[in-house]
Coordinates of C-alpha atoms in Angstrom, one line a residue:
X1 CA 2.6 -94.2 -23.0
X2 CA -1.0 -93.7 -21.9
X3 CA -0.3 -90.3 -20.5
X4 CA 1.4 -89.4 -23.8
X5 CA -1.7 -90.3 -25.7
X6 CA -3.8 -88.4 -23.3
X7 CA -1.7 -85.2 -23.8
X8 CA -1.8 -85.7 -27.6
X9 CA -5.6 -85.8 -27.4
X10 CA -5.6 -82.7 -25.3
X11 CA -3.8 -81.0 -28.1
X12 CA -6.3 -82.4 -30.6
X13 CA -9.1 -81.0 -28.5
X14 CA -7.7 -77.5 -28.5
X15 CA -7.0 -77.7 -32.2
X16 CA -10.6 -78.5 -32.7
X17 CA -11.5 -75.5 -30.6
X18 CA -9.3 -73.1 -32.7
X19 CA -9.5 -74.5 -36.2
X20 CA -13.2 -75.2 -36.7
X21 CA -15.8 -72.4 -37.1
X22 CA -19.0 -74.1 -35.8
X23 CA -19.3 -74.2 -32.0
X24 CA -21.1 -77.6 -31.9
X25 CA -18.7 -79.2 -34.4
X26 CA -15.9 -78.1 -32.0
X27 CA -17.6 -79.8 -29.1
X28 CA -18.3 -83.0 -31.0
X29 CA -14.7 -83.2 -32.2
X30 CA -13.3 -82.6 -28.7
X31 CA -15.5 -85.3 -27.1
X32 CA -14.7 -87.7 -29.9
X33 CA -11.0 -87.1 -29.4
X34 CA -11.5 -87.8 -25.7
X35 CA -13.3 -91.0 -26.4
X36 CA -10.8 -92.2 -29.0
X37 CA -7.9 -91.2 -26.8
X38 CA -9.4 -93.1 -23.8
X39 CA -9.9 -96.3 -25.8
X40 CA -6.4 -96.0 -27.4
X41 CA -4.8 -95.5 -24.1
X42 CA -6.3 -98.6 -22.6
X43 CA -5.5 -100.6 -25.7
X44 CA -1.9 -99.6 -25.8
X45 CA -1.5 -100.1 -22.0
X46 CA -3.0 -103.6 -22.3
X47 CA -0.8 -104.8 -25.2
X48 CA 2.3 -103.3 -23.7
X49 CA 1.8 -105.4 -20.6
X50 CA 0.9 -108.4 -22.7
X51 CA 4.1 -108.1 -24.7
X52 CA 6.2 -107.7 -21.6
X53 CA 4.7 -110.9 -20.2
X54 CA 3.4 -109.0 -17.2
X55 CA -0.3 -109.6 -17.7
X56 CA -1.8 -112.8 -19.2
X57 CA -4.4 -112.7 -21.9
X58 CA -7.8 -112.0 -20.5
X59 CA -9.9 -109.2 -19.2
X60 CA -7.7 -106.1 -18.7
X61 CA -7.3 -104.9 -15.1
X62 CA -7.3 -101.2 -14.3
X63 CA -3.8 -99.6 -14.1
X64 CA -2.8 -96.3 -12.6
X65 CA -1.4 -95.1 -15.9
X66 CA -4.7 -95.8 -17.7
X67 CA -6.4 -93.9 -14.9
X68 CA -4.1 -91.0 -15.3
X69 CA -4.6 -90.9 -19.1
X70 CA -8.4 -91.1 -18.6
X71 CA -8.3 -88.3 -16.1
X72 CA -6.2 -86.1 -18.4
X73 CA -8.4 -86.7 -21.4
X74 CA -11.6 -86.1 -19.5
X75 CA -10.2 -82.9 -18.0
X76 CA -9.3 -81.7 -21.5
X77 CA -12.8 -82.4 -22.8
X78 CA -14.3 -80.6 -19.8
X79 CA -12.1 -77.6 -20.4
X80 CA -13.2 -77.5 -24.1
X81 CA -16.8 -77.8 -23.1
X82 CA -16.6 -75.0 -20.5
X83 CA -14.8 -72.7 -22.9
X84 CA -17.3 -73.2 -25.6
X85 CA -20.3 -72.9 -23.3
X86 CA -18.8 -69.7 -21.9
X87 CA -18.4 -68.4 -25.4
X88 CA -21.9 -69.3 -26.2
X89 CA -23.1 -67.2 -23.3
X90 CA -20.7 -64.2 -23.8
X91 CA -18.0 -62.9 -25.9
X92 CA -17.0 -64.1 -29.4
X93 CA -13.6 -65.5 -30.0
X94 CA -10.9 -63.1 -31.3
X95 CA -11.6 -62.3 -35.0
X96 CA -8.7 -62.4 -37.5
X97 CA -7.5 -58.8 -38.2
X98 CA -7.7 -58.2 -42.0
X99 CA -5.4 -55.2 -42.9
X100 CA -6.8 -53.4 -45.9
X101 CA -4.8 -50.6 -47.5
X102 CA -6.7 -48.3 -49.8
X103 CA -6.6 -44.9 -51.5
X104 CA -7.6 -41.8 -49.4
X105 CA -10.5 -41.2 -51.8
X106 CA -11.7 -44.7 -51.3
X107 CA -11.8 -45.0 -47.5
X108 CA -15.5 -44.4 -46.9
X109 CA -16.6 -46.9 -49.6
X110 CA -14.0 -49.6 -48.5
X111 CA -15.0 -49.3 -44.9
X112 CA -18.6 -49.8 -45.8
X113 CA -17.8 -52.9 -47.9
X114 CA -15.5 -54.5 -45.3
X115 CA -18.1 -53.8 -42.6
X116 CA -20.7 -55.7 -44.7
X117 CA -18.3 -58.6 -45.2
X118 CA -17.6 -58.8 -41.5
X119 CA -21.4 -59.1 -40.9
X120 CA -21.6 -61.8 -43.6
X121 CA -19.0 -63.9 -41.7
X122 CA -20.8 -63.3 -38.5
X123 CA -24.1 -64.6 -39.8
X124 CA -22.3 -67.8 -40.8
X125 CA -20.7 -68.2 -37.4
X126 CA -23.4 -67.8 -34.8
X127 CA -23.1 -64.0 -34.7
X128 CA -19.3 -63.9 -34.3
X129 CA -17.4 -62.2 -37.1
X130 CA -14.5 -64.2 -38.5
X131 CA -12.6 -61.1 -39.5
X132 CA -11.9 -57.7 -38.0
X133 CA -11.2 -55.3 -40.9
X134 CA -8.6 -52.6 -40.3
X135 CA -8.9 -50.0 -43.1
X136 CA -6.2 -47.4 -43.6
X137 CA -5.1 -45.2 -46.5
X138 CA -2.2 -43.6 -48.2
X139 CA -1.6 -42.2 -51.7
X140 CA 0.2 -44.1 -54.3
X141 CA 3.2 -41.8 -54.2
X142 CA 3.6 -42.7 -50.5
X143 CA 3.0 -46.5 -50.7
X144 CA 4.4 -47.5 -54.1
X145 CA 8.0 -47.7 -52.9
X146 CA 7.1 -49.4 -49.6
X147 CA 5.1 -52.1 -51.4
X148 CA 7.8 -52.7 -54.0
X149 CA 10.3 -53.2 -51.1
X150 CA 7.9 -55.5 -49.3
X151 CA 7.3 -52.9 -46.6
X152 CA 11.0 -52.6 -45.7
X153 CA 12.5 -49.3 -44.5
X154 CA 14.4 -47.1 -46.9
X155 CA 16.7 -44.1 -46.3
X156 CA 13.8 -41.6 -45.6
X157 CA 10.8 -44.0 -45.5
X158 CA 9.6 -46.0 -42.6
X159 CA 6.3 -47.5 -43.7
X160 CA 5.4 -49.2 -40.5
X161 CA 5.6 -45.8 -38.6
X162 CA 4.5 -43.5 -41.4
X163 CA 1.7 -45.6 -43.0
X164 CA 0.8 -48.5 -40.8
X165 CA 1.2 -52.3 -40.7
X166 CA 2.1 -54.3 -43.8
X167 CA -1.2 -54.9 -45.6
X168 CA -2.9 -58.2 -46.3
X169 CA -4.5 -56.7 -49.4
X170 CA -4.5 -53.4 -51.3
X171 CA -7.6 -51.7 -52.9
X172 CA -6.2 -48.8 -54.9
X173 CA -8.5 -46.9 -57.3
X174 CA -6.8 -47.7 -60.6
X175 CA -4.5 -50.1 -62.3
X176 CA -2.3 -47.0 -62.8
X177 CA -1.4 -47.3 -59.1
X178 CA -0.5 -51.0 -59.5
X179 CA 1.7 -50.2 -62.6
X180 CA 3.6 -47.7 -60.5
X181 CA 4.6 -50.4 -58.0
X182 CA 5.5 -52.8 -60.8
X183 CA 7.7 -50.2 -62.5
X184 CA 9.7 -49.8 -59.3
X185 CA 10.0 -53.6 -59.0
X186 CA 11.3 -53.9 -62.6
X187 CA 13.7 -51.0 -62.4
X188 CA 15.2 -52.2 -59.1
X189 CA 15.3 -55.9 -60.1
X190 CA 13.2 -56.7 -57.0
X191 CA 11.1 -59.8 -56.3
X192 CA 7.5 -58.9 -57.1
X193 CA 5.2 -58.5 -54.1
X194 CA 2.1 -58.8 -56.5
X195 CA 0.5 -62.2 -56.5
X196 CA -2.9 -61.5 -58.1
X197 CA -4.7 -58.5 -59.4
X198 CA -8.5 -58.7 -59.8
X199 CA -10.8 -55.8 -60.9
X200 CA -13.8 -55.8 -58.5
X201 CA -15.7 -52.8 -59.8
X202 CA -15.6 -49.8 -62.2
X203 CA -16.4 -46.2 -61.7
X204 CA -16.3 -44.0 -64.9
X205 CA -15.2 -40.4 -65.0
X206 CA -18.3 -38.3 -65.4
X207 CA -19.0 -34.6 -66.2
X208 CA -21.5 -33.1 -63.8
X209 CA -22.6 -29.7 -62.6
X210 CA -25.1 -26.9 -63.0
X211 CA -23.5 -25.5 -66.2
X212 CA -23.3 -28.9 -67.9
X213 CA -25.9 -29.2 -70.7
X214 CA -28.2 -32.3 -71.0
X215 CA -26.9 -35.0 -73.4
X216 CA -29.9 -36.8 -74.7
X217 CA -27.9 -39.5 -76.6
X218 CA -24.8 -40.3 -74.7
X219 CA -23.6 -42.9 -77.2
X220 CA -22.9 -40.4 -79.9
X221 CA -20.7 -38.1 -77.8
X222 CA -17.3 -38.3 -76.0
X223 CA -16.2 -36.5 -72.9
X224 CA -13.4 -34.6 -74.6
X225 CA -16.0 -33.3 -77.1
X226 CA -18.4 -32.1 -74.4
X227 CA -15.6 -30.6 -72.3
X228 CA -14.1 -28.8 -75.3
X229 CA -17.5 -27.3 -76.0
X230 CA -18.0 -26.3 -72.3
X231 CA -14.6 -24.5 -72.2
X232 CA -15.2 -22.7 -75.5
X233 CA -18.4 -21.0 -74.3
X234 CA -18.4 -17.2 -74.5
X235 CA -21.6 -16.4 -72.6
X236 CA -19.9 -17.0 -69.2
X237 CA -16.6 -17.5 -67.6
X238 CA -15.5 -21.1 -68.2
X239 CA -15.4 -23.2 -65.1
X240 CA -14.2 -26.8 -64.7
X241 CA -13.1 -28.3 -61.4
X242 CA -10.9 -31.5 -61.3
X243 CA -8.5 -33.2 -59.0
X244 CA -4.7 -32.9 -59.3
X245 CA -3.4 -35.4 -61.9
X246 CA -0.1 -35.9 -59.9
X247 CA -1.9 -36.8 -56.7
X248 CA -5.0 -38.7 -57.9
X249 CA -5.7 -41.4 -60.5
X250 CA -9.1 -39.8 -61.0
X251 CA -7.3 -36.5 -61.6
X252 CA -5.1 -38.1 -64.2
X253 CA -8.1 -39.6 -66.0
X254 CA -9.8 -36.3 -65.8
X255 CA -6.7 -34.5 -67.3
X256 CA -6.8 -37.0 -70.2
X257 CA -10.2 -35.6 -70.9
X258 CA -9.7 -31.9 -70.6
X259 CA -6.3 -31.9 -72.3
X260 CA -7.8 -33.5 -75.5
X261 CA -9.6 -31.7 -78.3
X262 CA -13.1 -32.6 -79.6
X263 CA -11.6 -35.1 -81.9
X264 CA -9.8 -37.0 -79.1
X265 CA -6.2 -35.7 -79.9
X266 CA -4.0 -34.1 -77.2
X267 CA -4.1 -30.3 -77.5
X268 CA -1.1 -28.1 -78.0
X269 CA 0.9 -26.5 -75.2
X270 CA -0.9 -23.1 -75.4
X271 CA -4.4 -24.6 -75.2
X272 CA -3.2 -27.0 -72.5
X273 CA -1.9 -24.0 -70.5
X274 CA -5.2 -22.2 -70.8
X275 CA -7.2 -25.2 -69.8
X276 CA -5.0 -26.1 -66.9
X277 CA -5.4 -22.5 -65.6
X278 CA -9.2 -22.7 -65.8
X279 CA -9.1 -26.0 -63.8
X280 CA -6.8 -24.5 -61.1
X281 CA -8.9 -21.3 -60.8
X282 CA -12.1 -23.4 -60.6
X283 CA -10.8 -25.7 -57.9
X284 CA -10.4 -24.5 -54.4
X285 CA -8.9 -27.8 -53.2
X286 CA -7.2 -29.7 -56.0
X287 CA -5.5 -32.6 -54.2
X288 CA -8.0 -35.4 -54.8
X289 CA -11.6 -35.7 -55.9
X290 CA -12.9 -36.1 -52.4
X291 CA -11.3 -32.8 -51.5
X292 CA -12.7 -31.1 -54.6
X293 CA -16.3 -32.0 -54.0
X294 CA -16.0 -31.7 -50.2
X295 CA -15.2 -28.0 -50.6
X296 CA -18.6 -27.6 -52.5
X297 CA -20.4 -29.8 -50.0
X298 CA -19.3 -27.8 -47.0
X299 CA -20.5 -24.6 -48.6
X300 CA -23.8 -26.2 -49.6
X301 CA -23.2 -25.3 -53.3
X302 CA -23.3 -27.3 -56.5
X303 CA -20.2 -27.1 -58.7
X304 CA -20.8 -25.4 -62.1
X305 CA -18.8 -28.2 -63.8
X306 CA -16.6 -31.0 -62.4
X307 CA -14.8 -34.0 -63.7
X308 CA -14.9 -36.8 -61.1
X309 CA -15.6 -40.5 -60.7
X310 CA -19.2 -41.7 -60.6
X311 CA -18.5 -43.2 -57.2
X312 CA -17.5 -39.9 -55.6
X313 CA -20.3 -37.9 -57.4
X314 CA -23.0 -40.3 -56.2
X315 CA -21.7 -40.0 -52.6
X316 CA -21.6 -36.2 -53.0
X317 CA -25.2 -36.1 -54.4
X318 CA -26.4 -38.4 -51.6
X319 CA -24.7 -36.3 -48.9
X320 CA -22.7 -39.2 -47.8
X321 CA -19.2 -39.2 -46.2
X322 CA -16.5 -38.4 -48.8
X323 CA -13.4 -38.6 -46.7
X324 CA -10.9 -35.7 -46.3
X325 CA -12.7 -32.8 -44.7
X326 CA -16.1 -34.6 -45.1
X327 CA -15.6 -37.6 -42.8
X328 CA -19.3 -37.4 -41.8
X329 CA -22.4 -37.1 -43.9
X330 CA -23.4 -33.5 -44.9
X331 CA -26.6 -32.4 -46.7
X332 CA -26.2 -32.3 -50.4
X333 CA -27.0 -29.2 -52.5
X334 CA -30.6 -29.2 -53.7
X335 CA -31.7 -30.0 -57.3
X336 CA -28.4 -31.5 -58.5
X337 CA -28.5 -32.4 -62.1
X338 CA -27.8 -35.9 -63.3
X339 CA -24.2 -36.5 -64.3
X340 CA -23.2 -37.2 -67.9
X341 CA -22.1 -40.9 -68.0
X342 CA -20.6 -42.1 -71.3
X343 CA -19.6 -45.6 -72.2
X344 CA -16.4 -44.3 -73.8
X345 CA -15.2 -42.5 -70.7
X346 CA -12.1 -43.6 -68.9
X347 CA -12.8 -45.3 -65.6
X348 CA -11.4 -46.3 -62.3
X349 CA -11.1 -50.1 -62.4
X350 CA -10.7 -50.7 -58.6
X351 CA -8.1 -53.5 -58.5
X352 CA -8.1 -56.0 -55.7
X353 CA -4.4 -56.7 -55.1
X354 CA -3.1 -59.8 -53.3
X355 CA 0.5 -60.1 -52.1
X356 CA 3.1 -62.9 -52.1
X357 CA 3.9 -62.3 -48.4
X358 CA 0.5 -63.2 -47.1
X359 CA 0.4 -66.2 -44.7
X360 CA -2.0 -69.1 -45.1
X361 CA -4.6 -68.0 -42.6
X362 CA -4.6 -64.4 -43.8
X363 CA -4.7 -65.7 -47.4
X364 CA -7.9 -67.6 -46.7
X365 CA -9.5 -64.4 -45.3
X366 CA -8.4 -62.3 -48.2
X367 CA -9.7 -64.8 -50.8
X368 CA -13.0 -65.1 -48.9
X369 CA -13.4 -61.3 -49.1
X370 CA -12.4 -61.2 -52.8
X371 CA -14.9 -64.0 -53.6
X372 CA -17.7 -62.3 -51.8
X373 CA -17.0 -59.0 -53.7
X374 CA -17.2 -60.9 -57.0
X375 CA -20.4 -62.7 -56.0
X376 CA -24.0 -61.5 -56.6
X377 CA -24.4 -61.2 -52.8
X378 CA -22.2 -58.1 -52.9
X379 CA -23.8 -56.4 -55.9
X380 CA -26.2 -54.3 -53.8
X381 CA -23.5 -53.2 -51.4
X382 CA -21.1 -52.3 -54.2
X383 CA -23.9 -50.3 -55.9
X384 CA -24.7 -48.5 -52.6
X385 CA -21.0 -47.6 -52.3
X386 CA -21.2 -46.0 -55.8
X387 CA -19.4 -48.8 -57.6
X388 CA -20.5 -50.5 -60.8
X389 CA -19.8 -54.0 -62.1
X390 CA -16.2 -54.8 -63.3
X391 CA -15.6 -54.5 -67.0
X392 CA -14.1 -57.6 -68.6
X393 CA -11.7 -55.4 -70.7
X394 CA -10.4 -53.7 -67.6
X395 CA -8.9 -56.8 -65.9
X396 CA -5.4 -56.8 -67.3
X397 CA -2.4 -55.0 -65.8
X398 CA -0.9 -54.0 -69.1
X399 CA -3.7 -53.8 -71.7
X400 CA -6.5 -52.1 -69.8
X401 CA -9.4 -50.4 -71.6
X402 CA -10.3 -48.3 -68.5
X403 CA -7.2 -46.1 -68.7
X404 CA -5.5 -44.1 -71.5
X405 CA -3.2 -45.9 -73.8
X406 CA -0.3 -43.6 -72.8
X407 CA -1.0 -41.8 -69.6
X408 CA 2.6 -40.6 -69.3
X409 CA 2.1 -38.4 -72.3
X410 CA -0.9 -36.8 -70.6
X411 CA 0.9 -36.2 -67.4
X412 CA 3.9 -34.7 -69.2
X413 CA 1.6 -32.3 -71.1
X414 CA 0.0 -31.3 -67.8
X415 CA 3.3 -30.7 -66.1
X416 CA 4.4 -28.4 -69.0
X417 CA 1.1 -26.6 -68.9
X418 CA 1.3 -25.8 -65.2
X419 CA 2.1 -22.2 -64.2
X420 CA 5.1 -21.4 -62.1
X421 CA 4.4 -20.8 -58.5
X422 CA 5.4 -18.2 -55.9
X423 CA 5.0 -19.7 -52.5
X424 CA 5.6 -18.2 -49.1
X425 CA 6.1 -20.9 -46.4
X426 CA 5.5 -19.9 -42.8
X427 CA 6.5 -22.5 -40.2
X428 CA 5.2 -22.4 -36.6
X429 CA 8.2 -22.0 -34.3
X430 CA 6.2 -21.6 -31.0
X431 CA 7.2 -23.5 -27.9
X432 CA 4.8 -26.4 -28.5
X433 CA 6.6 -27.2 -31.8
X434 CA 9.6 -28.4 -29.7
X435 CA 7.5 -31.3 -28.4
X436 CA 8.0 -34.8 -29.8
X437 CA 10.4 -33.7 -32.5
X438 CA 7.7 -31.8 -34.4
X439 CA 10.0 -29.0 -35.6
X440 CA 12.6 -31.5 -36.7
X441 CA 10.0 -33.3 -38.8
X442 CA 8.9 -29.9 -40.2
X443 CA 12.4 -29.2 -41.3
X444 CA 12.5 -32.6 -43.0
X445 CA 9.2 -31.8 -44.7
X446 CA 10.4 -28.5 -46.0
X447 CA 13.5 -30.2 -47.5
X448 CA 11.3 -32.9 -49.1
X449 CA 8.9 -30.2 -50.5
X450 CA 11.7 -28.2 -52.0
X451 CA 12.5 -31.2 -54.2
X452 CA 9.4 -30.3 -56.2
X453 CA 10.7 -26.8 -56.8
X454 CA 11.7 -25.9 -60.4
X455 CA 14.0 -23.0 -61.4
X456 CA 11.0 -21.0 -62.6
X457 CA 9.3 -21.4 -59.2
X458 CA 9.9 -19.1 -56.3
X459 CA 9.8 -19.7 -52.6
X460 CA 10.4 -17.7 -49.4
X461 CA 10.5 -18.7 -45.7
X462 CA 9.0 -17.2 -42.6
X463 CA 8.8 -18.5 -39.0
X464 CA 6.6 -17.3 -36.2
X465 CA 6.9 -15.8 -33.6
X466 CA 9.8 -13.6 -34.6
X467 CA 12.8 -14.4 -32.6
X468 CA 14.2 -11.9 -30.2
X469 CA 16.1 -9.2 -32.1
X470 CA 14.4 -10.0 -35.4
X471 CA 12.0 -7.3 -36.5
X472 CA 9.9 -9.5 -38.9
X473 CA 8.8 -13.1 -39.5
X474 CA 11.0 -13.3 -42.6
X475 CA 13.9 -15.7 -42.6
X476 CA 14.6 -16.0 -46.3
X477 CA 13.2 -13.7 -48.9
X478 CA 11.1 -15.0 -51.9
X479 CA 13.4 -15.8 -54.8
X480 CA 13.7 -18.3 -57.7
X481 CA 14.4 -21.9 -56.8
X482 CA 18.1 -22.3 -57.5
X483 CA 20.1 -24.9 -55.7
X484 CA 21.7 -22.2 -53.6
X485 CA 18.4 -20.8 -52.6
X486 CA 17.0 -24.2 -51.6
X487 CA 20.0 -24.8 -49.4
X488 CA 19.6 -21.3 -47.8
X489 CA 16.0 -22.1 -46.9
X490 CA 16.7 -25.5 -45.3
X491 CA 19.9 -24.3 -43.6
X492 CA 18.3 -21.2 -42.1
X493 CA 15.3 -23.2 -40.8
X494 CA 17.6 -25.6 -39.0
X495 CA 18.9 -22.6 -36.9
X496 CA 15.5 -21.8 -35.5
X497 CA 14.8 -22.8 -31.9
X498 CA 11.1 -23.1 -31.1
X499 CA 9.9 -20.8 -28.3
X500 CA 7.0 -18.4 -27.4
X501 CA 3.4 -18.0 -28.5
X502 CA 1.6 -18.5 -31.8
X503 CA 0.8 -15.2 -33.6
X504 CA -1.0 -17.0 -36.3
X505 CA -3.4 -14.3 -37.5
X506 CA -0.8 -11.6 -37.7
X507 CA 1.5 -13.9 -39.7
X508 CA -1.2 -14.9 -42.2
X509 CA -2.3 -11.3 -42.9
X510 CA 1.3 -10.0 -43.2
X511 CA 2.4 -13.0 -45.4
X512 CA -0.6 -12.8 -47.8
X513 CA -0.2 -9.0 -47.9
X514 CA 3.4 -9.3 -48.9
X515 CA 2.5 -11.6 -51.7
X516 CA -0.2 -9.3 -52.9
X517 CA 2.2 -6.3 -52.9
X518 CA 4.3 -7.9 -55.7
X519 CA 2.9 -8.2 -59.2
X520 CA 2.3 -11.9 -59.9
X521 CA 1.9 -12.0 -63.6
X522 CA 0.8 -15.5 -64.6
X523 CA 2.1 -17.1 -61.4
X524 CA 0.2 -19.1 -58.8
X525 CA 0.7 -17.1 -55.6
X526 CA 0.0 -18.9 -52.3
X527 CA 0.9 -18.9 -48.6
X528 CA 1.4 -22.2 -46.9
X529 CA 1.3 -22.3 -43.1
X530 CA 2.4 -25.2 -40.9
X531 CA 1.2 -25.0 -37.4
X532 CA 0.4 -27.2 -34.4
X533 CA -2.1 -24.8 -32.7
X534 CA -4.4 -21.9 -33.1
X535 CA -3.7 -18.2 -32.6
X536 CA -2.4 -17.2 -29.2
X537 CA -0.7 -14.0 -30.1
X538 CA -3.5 -11.6 -29.5
X539 CA -4.1 -10.7 -33.1
X540 CA -7.1 -9.1 -34.7
X541 CA -9.5 -12.0 -34.0
X542 CA -10.9 -14.7 -36.2
X543 CA -13.7 -12.9 -37.8
X544 CA -11.6 -9.9 -38.8
X545 CA -8.8 -12.1 -40.1
X546 CA -11.2 -14.2 -42.2
X547 CA -12.7 -11.1 -43.8
X548 CA -9.2 -9.7 -44.7
X549 CA -8.1 -13.2 -46.0
X550 CA -11.2 -13.3 -48.2
X551 CA -10.3 -9.9 -49.7
X552 CA -6.7 -11.0 -50.3
X553 CA -7.9 -14.2 -51.9
X554 CA -10.0 -12.1 -54.3
X555 CA -6.7 -10.5 -55.4
X556 CA -5.3 -13.9 -56.4
X557 CA -3.5 -15.0 -53.2
X558 CA -4.4 -18.4 -51.8
X559 CA -3.9 -19.7 -48.3
X560 CA -3.2 -23.4 -47.3
X561 CA -2.9 -24.6 -43.7
X562 CA -1.2 -27.8 -42.6
X563 CA -2.5 -28.7 -39.1
X564 CA -0.3 -31.0 -37.1
X565 CA 0.1 -31.9 -33.4
X566 CA -3.0 -30.8 -31.4
X567 CA -4.1 -28.5 -34.3
X568 CA -7.3 -29.5 -36.1
X569 CA -9.1 -28.3 -39.1
X570 CA -12.5 -29.0 -37.5
X571 CA -13.6 -29.1 -33.9
X572 CA -16.7 -30.4 -32.1
X573 CA -18.8 -27.5 -33.3
X574 CA -17.8 -28.1 -37.0
X575 CA -15.5 -25.9 -39.0
X576 CA -12.6 -24.8 -36.8
X577 CA -10.6 -21.5 -37.1
X578 CA -7.9 -23.1 -39.3
X579 CA -10.5 -24.5 -41.8
X580 CA -12.3 -21.1 -41.9
X581 CA -9.0 -19.3 -42.7
X582 CA -8.1 -21.7 -45.5
X583 CA -11.6 -21.7 -46.9
X584 CA -11.6 -17.9 -47.0
X585 CA -8.2 -18.1 -48.7
X586 CA -9.6 -20.4 -51.4
X587 CA -7.1 -23.1 -50.3
X588 CA -7.3 -26.1 -48.1
X589 CA -6.8 -27.1 -44.5
X590 CA -4.9 -30.4 -44.4
X591 CA -4.7 -32.4 -41.2
X592 CA -1.4 -34.3 -40.9
X593 CA 0.0 -36.4 -38.1
X594 CA 3.6 -35.4 -37.3
X595 CA 5.1 -38.3 -39.2
X596 CA 2.9 -37.5 -42.2
X597 CA 4.0 -33.9 -42.5
X598 CA 6.8 -34.4 -45.1
X599 CA 4.5 -36.3 -47.5
X600 CA 1.6 -33.9 -47.0
X601 CA 3.8 -30.9 -47.6
X602 CA 5.4 -32.5 -50.7
X603 CA 2.0 -33.4 -52.2
X604 CA 0.7 -29.8 -51.7
X605 CA 3.8 -28.2 -53.1
X606 CA 3.7 -30.5 -56.1
X607 CA 0.4 -28.9 -56.9
X608 CA 1.5 -25.3 -56.3
X609 CA 4.9 -25.5 -58.2
X610 CA 5.4 -26.2 -61.8
X611 CA 8.7 -28.1 -61.2
X612 CA 10.2 -26.4 -64.3

């Protein structure tokens, strides 16, 4: 019995070590447990003997069992003391990992905020942080199904492999992202994973740039009014950059501005078509707002006019990391004008989403982070990250003043206004693509991207190097996107066996040249290259290739590069060859891990094809 009590107190001592935050409270609790256990062991031993009639009443004599219990308890206390004193002199205990999922555009700001919160917990815990934030990102199109299924696998989706661990909390940019998850839950009659949604900040859509006139009285104007006036100017070519509405909540809110007339009504199809064309022609990288502004930042130029969130504009103006191709701070263009900030503008409401699957210990950490973000202590850090105070009218999932009343109508008008695309896809089939199933994933990505193809869109397929006996890189000629043509593209690509070198420069020039040789009419014409390396085919060289790509881009042909495997858009010296090629081609270089190639390709092609 005495030994049992001793072991119980040993457990109590270690519980004190693990459950309590303050080091000296832990030591006190452990020593008290030892003392109480020692007394209790002696008390139980004495009365056990008394009841059994073995020992008469009177002073208790020492027993071996009591001695064993005492030794056990004192050893436990000694262990606890040594462990705590060791911690005091050296490493901190293991912090709780807090898994934070966010939007790609929000990664820099979220990392800054989680870092500050970890420091807050450390200051309250003798310099040892209580949480270790792990921040990772994926777009809503990628995560919405996984979240609705509680992070379970589906036919073509493996969230643990493709995205990361199941999150403890989600920080999307807009309630529009949360609604998308809720819609999947309702349609599939699934148990909701959403426990609580709290707006922690706002970031309005702003109009900024060198061509934007000053607005002395912002309360008497609306963004649709100002944008309509900007696009109607006849003294210069209209320009307005904005993110892709299908890929970015900020892009959808921006589209709800430029697709409305001065009076606030949605414009007709013809006007929508003209405005969508201006936006596409003004935007070198149209995926998300970080990519849009990063393209200007890397060139050291200010945009003539751009619709973006105040968060991202402030980071751009301060030369801070934006994400995407601007993971590190870059000098901002000089003499940037102040953005036009209107109270009536739509805004990102930055929800803090908690899940029903979160365990108790993780839940306490999540709620601690949420409460800190909502406190005055976090105001300065939110402001530094480019985030304003939450708006009371933007806290509801269904009736939310920060977003359009019917965003689906805006998105439908945008989709109808998009021009059809003519895209030539060139897939690297060099020997290195056979490694780690890269080519198999590429085939899967092509199949997924073709799902965005409409009957008015056109696509062709090349692979490089040309296989023995094949005189050109062409596998399937450019043709309209019928079901039969789609099958021909995927079936033909499956027959390719990776081998040989990487004649990247020759392929790019030949492909863009073939697109330029055919009249494009009103089509978007672009070449998309998927590669896992740089040129090794002895082509014309980087400088000559960049010059020719720039001339072809001036003729209306864009170049996009998806870099996977060992390929990088940037290197240690800065902009790498792949980035330089894409930049000269007025496109974008997109870095994608092999497992992320299908989603990256699908997102890009959604922007290049009309889907009609």
